[in-house]
mmCIF file of C-alpha atoms in Angstrom:
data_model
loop_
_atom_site.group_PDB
_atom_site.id
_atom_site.type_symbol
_atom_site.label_atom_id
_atom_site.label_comp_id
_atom_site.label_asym_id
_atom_site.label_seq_id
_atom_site.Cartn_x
_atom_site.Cartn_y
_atom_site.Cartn_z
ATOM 1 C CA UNK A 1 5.182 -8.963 -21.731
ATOM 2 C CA UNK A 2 1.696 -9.660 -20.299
ATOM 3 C CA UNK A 3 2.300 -7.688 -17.826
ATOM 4 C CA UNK A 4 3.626 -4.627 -19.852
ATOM 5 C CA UNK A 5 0.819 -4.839 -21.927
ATOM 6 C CA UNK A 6 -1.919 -5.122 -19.024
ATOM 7 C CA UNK A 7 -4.138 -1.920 -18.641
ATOM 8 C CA UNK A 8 -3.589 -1.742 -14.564
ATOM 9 C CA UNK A 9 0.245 -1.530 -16.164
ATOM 10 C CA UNK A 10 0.138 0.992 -18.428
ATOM 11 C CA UNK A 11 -2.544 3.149 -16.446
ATOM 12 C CA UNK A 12 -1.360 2.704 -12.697
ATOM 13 C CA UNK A 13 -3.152 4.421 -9.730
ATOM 14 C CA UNK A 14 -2.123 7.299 -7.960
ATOM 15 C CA UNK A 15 -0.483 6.913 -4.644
ATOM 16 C CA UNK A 16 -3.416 9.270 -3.500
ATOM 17 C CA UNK A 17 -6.110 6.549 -4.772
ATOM 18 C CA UNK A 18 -4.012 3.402 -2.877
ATOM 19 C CA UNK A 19 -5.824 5.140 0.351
ATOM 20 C CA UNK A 20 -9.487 3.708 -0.452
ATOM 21 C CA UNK A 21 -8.070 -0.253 -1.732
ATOM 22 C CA UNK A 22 -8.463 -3.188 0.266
ATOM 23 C CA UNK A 23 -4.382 -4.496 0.418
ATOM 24 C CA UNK A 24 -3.504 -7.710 0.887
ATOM 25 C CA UNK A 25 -0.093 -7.029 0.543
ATOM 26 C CA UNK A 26 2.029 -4.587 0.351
ATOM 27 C CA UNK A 27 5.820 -4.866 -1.709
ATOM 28 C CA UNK A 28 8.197 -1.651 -0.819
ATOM 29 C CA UNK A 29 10.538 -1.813 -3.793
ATOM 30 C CA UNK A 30 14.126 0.028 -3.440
ATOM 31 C CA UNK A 31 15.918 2.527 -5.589
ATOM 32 C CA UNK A 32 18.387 4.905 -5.517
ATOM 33 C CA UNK A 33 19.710 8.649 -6.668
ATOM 34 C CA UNK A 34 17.355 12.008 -6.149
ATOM 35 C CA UNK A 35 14.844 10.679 -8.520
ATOM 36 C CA UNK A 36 13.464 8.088 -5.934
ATOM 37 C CA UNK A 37 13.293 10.590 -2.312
ATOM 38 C CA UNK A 38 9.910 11.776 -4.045
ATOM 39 C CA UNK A 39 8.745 8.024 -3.280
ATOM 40 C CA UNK A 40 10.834 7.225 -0.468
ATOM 41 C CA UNK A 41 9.267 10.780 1.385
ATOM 42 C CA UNK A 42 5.971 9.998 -0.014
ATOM 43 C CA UNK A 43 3.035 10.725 3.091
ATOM 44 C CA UNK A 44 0.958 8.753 1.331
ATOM 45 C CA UNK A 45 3.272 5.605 0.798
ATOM 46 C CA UNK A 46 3.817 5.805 5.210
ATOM 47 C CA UNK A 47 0.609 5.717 5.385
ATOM 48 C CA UNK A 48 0.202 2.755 3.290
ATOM 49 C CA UNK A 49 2.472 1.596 5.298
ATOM 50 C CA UNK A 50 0.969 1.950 8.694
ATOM 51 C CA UNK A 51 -2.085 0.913 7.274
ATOM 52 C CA UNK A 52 -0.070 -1.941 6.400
ATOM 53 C CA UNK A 53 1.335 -2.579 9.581
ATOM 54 C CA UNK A 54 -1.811 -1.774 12.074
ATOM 55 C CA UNK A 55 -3.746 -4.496 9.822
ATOM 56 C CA UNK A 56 -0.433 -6.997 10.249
ATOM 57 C CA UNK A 57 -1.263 -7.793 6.125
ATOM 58 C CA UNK A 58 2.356 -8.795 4.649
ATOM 59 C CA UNK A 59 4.655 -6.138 4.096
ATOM 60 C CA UNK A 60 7.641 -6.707 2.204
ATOM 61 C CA UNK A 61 10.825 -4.020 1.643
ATOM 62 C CA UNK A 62 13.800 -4.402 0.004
ATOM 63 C CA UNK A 63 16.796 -2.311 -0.754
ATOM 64 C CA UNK A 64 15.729 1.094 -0.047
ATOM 65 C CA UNK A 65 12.199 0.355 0.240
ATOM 66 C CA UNK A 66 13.347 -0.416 4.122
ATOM 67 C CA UNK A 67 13.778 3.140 4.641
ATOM 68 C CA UNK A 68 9.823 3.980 4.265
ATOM 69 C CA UNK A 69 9.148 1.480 6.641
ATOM 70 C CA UNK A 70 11.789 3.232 8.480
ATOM 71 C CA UNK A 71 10.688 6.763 8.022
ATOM 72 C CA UNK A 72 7.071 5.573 9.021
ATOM 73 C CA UNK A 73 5.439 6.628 12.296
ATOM 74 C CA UNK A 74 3.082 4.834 14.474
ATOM 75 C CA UNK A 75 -0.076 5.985 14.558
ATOM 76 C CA UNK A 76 -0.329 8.959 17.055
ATOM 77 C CA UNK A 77 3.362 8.277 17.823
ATOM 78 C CA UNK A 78 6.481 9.653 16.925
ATOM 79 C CA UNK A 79 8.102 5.654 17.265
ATOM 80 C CA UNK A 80 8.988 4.038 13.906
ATOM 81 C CA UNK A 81 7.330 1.313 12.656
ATOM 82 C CA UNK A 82 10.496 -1.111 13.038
ATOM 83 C CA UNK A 83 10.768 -0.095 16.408
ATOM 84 C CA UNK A 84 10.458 -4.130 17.847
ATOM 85 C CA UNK A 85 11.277 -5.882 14.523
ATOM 86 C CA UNK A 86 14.267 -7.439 12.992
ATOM 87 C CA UNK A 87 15.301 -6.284 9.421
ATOM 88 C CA UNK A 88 18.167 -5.757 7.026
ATOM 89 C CA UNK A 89 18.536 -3.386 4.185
ATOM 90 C CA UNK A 90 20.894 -2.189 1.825
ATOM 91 C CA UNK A 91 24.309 -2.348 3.633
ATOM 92 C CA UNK A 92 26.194 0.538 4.157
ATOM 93 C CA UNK A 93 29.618 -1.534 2.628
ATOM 94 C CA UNK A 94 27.389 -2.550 -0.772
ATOM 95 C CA UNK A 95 26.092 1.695 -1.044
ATOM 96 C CA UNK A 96 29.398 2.924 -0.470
ATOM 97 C CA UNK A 97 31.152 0.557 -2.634
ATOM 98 C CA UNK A 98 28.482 1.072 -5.674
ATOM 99 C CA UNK A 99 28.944 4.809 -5.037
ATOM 100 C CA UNK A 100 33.204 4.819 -4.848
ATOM 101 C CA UNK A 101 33.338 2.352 -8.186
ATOM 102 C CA UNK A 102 31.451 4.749 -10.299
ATOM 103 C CA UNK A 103 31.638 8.032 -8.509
ATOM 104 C CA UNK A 104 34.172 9.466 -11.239
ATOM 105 C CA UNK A 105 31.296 8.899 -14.031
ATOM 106 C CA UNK A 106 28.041 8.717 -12.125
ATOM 107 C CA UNK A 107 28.530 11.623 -9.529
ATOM 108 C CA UNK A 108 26.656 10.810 -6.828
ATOM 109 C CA UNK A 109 24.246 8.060 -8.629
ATOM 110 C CA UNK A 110 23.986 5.748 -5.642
ATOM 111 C CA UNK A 111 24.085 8.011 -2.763
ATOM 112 C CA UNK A 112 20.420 8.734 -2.605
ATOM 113 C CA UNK A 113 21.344 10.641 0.792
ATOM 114 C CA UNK A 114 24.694 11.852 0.856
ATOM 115 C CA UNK A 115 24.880 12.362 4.269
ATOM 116 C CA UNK A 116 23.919 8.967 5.545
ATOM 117 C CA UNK A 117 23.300 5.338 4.425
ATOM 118 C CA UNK A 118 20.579 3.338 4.368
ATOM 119 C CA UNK A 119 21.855 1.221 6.632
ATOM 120 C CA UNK A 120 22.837 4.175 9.483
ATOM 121 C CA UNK A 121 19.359 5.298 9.058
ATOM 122 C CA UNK A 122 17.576 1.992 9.537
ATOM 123 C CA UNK A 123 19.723 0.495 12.498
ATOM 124 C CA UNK A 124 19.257 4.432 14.044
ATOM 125 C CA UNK A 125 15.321 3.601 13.518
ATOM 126 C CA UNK A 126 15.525 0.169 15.274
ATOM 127 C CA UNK A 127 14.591 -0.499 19.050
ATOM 128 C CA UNK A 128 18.430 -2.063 19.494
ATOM 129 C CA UNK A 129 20.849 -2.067 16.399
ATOM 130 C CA UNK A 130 21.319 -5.546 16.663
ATOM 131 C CA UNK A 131 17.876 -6.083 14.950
ATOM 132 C CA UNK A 132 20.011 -5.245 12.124
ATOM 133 C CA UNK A 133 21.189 -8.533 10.199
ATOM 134 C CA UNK A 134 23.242 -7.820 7.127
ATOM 135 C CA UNK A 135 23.183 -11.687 6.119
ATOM 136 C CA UNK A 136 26.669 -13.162 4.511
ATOM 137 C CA UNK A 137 28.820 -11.238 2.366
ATOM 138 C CA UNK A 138 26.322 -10.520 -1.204
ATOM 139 C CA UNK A 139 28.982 -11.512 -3.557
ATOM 140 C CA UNK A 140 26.231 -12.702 -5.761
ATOM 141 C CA UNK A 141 22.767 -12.911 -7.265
ATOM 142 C CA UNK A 142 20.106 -14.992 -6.315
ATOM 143 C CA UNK A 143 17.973 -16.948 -9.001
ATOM 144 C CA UNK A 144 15.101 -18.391 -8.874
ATOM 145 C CA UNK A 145 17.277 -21.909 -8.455
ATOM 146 C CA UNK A 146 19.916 -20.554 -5.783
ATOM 147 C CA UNK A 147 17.532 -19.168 -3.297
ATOM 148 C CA UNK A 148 20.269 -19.618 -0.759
ATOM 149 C CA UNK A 149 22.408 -16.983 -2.698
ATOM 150 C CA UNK A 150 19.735 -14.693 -1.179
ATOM 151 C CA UNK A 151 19.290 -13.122 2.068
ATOM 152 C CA UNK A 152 15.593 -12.189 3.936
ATOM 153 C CA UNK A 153 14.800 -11.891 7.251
ATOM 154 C CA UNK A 154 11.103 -12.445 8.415
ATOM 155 C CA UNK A 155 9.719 -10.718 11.927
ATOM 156 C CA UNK A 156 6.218 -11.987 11.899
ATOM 157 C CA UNK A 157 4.000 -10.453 9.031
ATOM 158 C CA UNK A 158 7.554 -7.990 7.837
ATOM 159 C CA UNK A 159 9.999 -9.454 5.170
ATOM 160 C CA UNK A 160 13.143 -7.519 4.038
ATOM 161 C CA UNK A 161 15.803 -7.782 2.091
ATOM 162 C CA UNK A 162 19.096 -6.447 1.101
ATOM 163 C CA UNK A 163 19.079 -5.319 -2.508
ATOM 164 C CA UNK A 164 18.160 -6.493 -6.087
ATOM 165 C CA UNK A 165 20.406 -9.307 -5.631
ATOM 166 C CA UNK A 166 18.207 -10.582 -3.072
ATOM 167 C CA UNK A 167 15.126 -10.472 -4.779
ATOM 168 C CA UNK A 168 14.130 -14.243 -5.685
ATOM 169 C CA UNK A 169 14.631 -15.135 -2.223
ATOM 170 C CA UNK A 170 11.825 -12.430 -1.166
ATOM 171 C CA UNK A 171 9.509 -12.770 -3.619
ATOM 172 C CA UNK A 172 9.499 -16.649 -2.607
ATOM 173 C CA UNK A 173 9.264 -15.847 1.158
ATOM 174 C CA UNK A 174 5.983 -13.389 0.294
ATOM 175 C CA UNK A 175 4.365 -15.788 -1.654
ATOM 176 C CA UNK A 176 5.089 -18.158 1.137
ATOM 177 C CA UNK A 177 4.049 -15.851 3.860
ATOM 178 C CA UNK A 178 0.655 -14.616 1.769
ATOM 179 C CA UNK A 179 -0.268 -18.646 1.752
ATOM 180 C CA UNK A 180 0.436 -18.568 5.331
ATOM 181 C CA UNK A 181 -1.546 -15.431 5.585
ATOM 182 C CA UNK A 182 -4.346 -16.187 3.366
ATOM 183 C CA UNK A 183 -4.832 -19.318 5.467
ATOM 184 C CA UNK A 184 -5.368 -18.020 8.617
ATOM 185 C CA UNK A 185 -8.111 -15.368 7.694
#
C-alpha cells in the first residue's frame, strides 16, 4: 500500500523521459494479449535496453519481458542483444497450454503473437539455441520460502526468468546481483 500510494506511483514517467535517468537497474516485466505489443515494440524501451546492456548495469526479464531484450539491436548492428548470452523465457509448452485451456472463453488472451511463441522467437534470437534453458517442468509457484520452486538463469550482468511463477527467485537473484554490482563500482 506504500507503494500504491507513493507519488512516483501514481504519477509515473514517460518511457520518453527514462532516456535522460541515470539506471542502475533495469527490470523487463512480462505480459501477454495485444494490450502489451505497444510495450513489448516500444523504441524507447530497446533503447533502454541497449543502454542497459552497453553500460553492463543489471538487467533483469521475465516472461515476456525476454522478448525486448530479444527484439533489441546492438548498437549500429542488426545482432540482438542475446546474441552470446544464456536465457530462458516463457516456454512455448506453458503459452500454448494457457492459450488451449481457456481459448473457448478468452479467444486468443495468451497468444500475444499468434504466429509464434515466445520461446521460438527468443531461441531464433540466440547465437546457438541451446542458450535456451527452460529449467524443470513449472508445475508450481515460487514463494519467497521455496526459492527452489523457481527457475533463473544468470549470464553475467542478464537475469531471466520463465514467468510469474518464477518471480521470487528473480527478484532475489537481482537484489543479489545489484549487491554484487553496487560493490564493484
Amino acid at each position: 500500500s506504500q507503494m500504491t500510494d507513493s507519488a512516483e506511483f501514481r504519477h509515473p514517467l514517460a518511457w520518453s523521459d527514462l532516456k535522460d535517468v541515470s539506471h542502475r537497474s533495469l527490470l523487463l516485466p512480462g505480459g501477454h494479449h495485444a494490450g502489451v505489443r505497444e510495450y513489448l515494440e516500444s523504441p524507447e524501451i530497446q533503447a533502454i535496453t541497449r543502454t542497459g546492456f552497453a553500460r553492463q548495469i543489471p538487467v533483469a526479464a521475465i516472461c515476456h519481458g525476454v522478448l525486448i531484450v530479444a527484439r533489441t539491436r546492438a548498437e549500429g548492428t542488426d545482432r540482438s542483444l542475446l546474441k552470446g548470452y544464456q536465457t530462458t523465457a516463457l516456454l512455448r509448452s506453458q503459452e500454448l497450454l494457457a492459450w488451449n485451456m481457456t481459448r473457448l472463453w478468452m479467444n486468443s488472451y495468451y497468444r500475444t503473437y499468434p504466429g509464434t511463441t515466445v520461446e521460438d522467437e527468443v531461441r531464433a534470437a540466440l547465437a546457438d539455441p541451446s542458450d535456451f534453458h527452460a529449467g524443470g517442468i513449472p508445475l508450481w509457484r515460487d514463494t519467497a520460502d521455496q526459492l527452489s520452486r523457481g527457475f533463473v538463469v544468470r549470464d553475467r550482468h542478464y537475469l531471466s526468468a520463465r514467468w510469474p511463477g518464477d518471480a521470487h527467485a528473480l527478484a532475489a537473484a537481482l537484489i543479489a546481483l545489484l549487491r554484487t554490482y553496487r560493490l564493484s563500482q
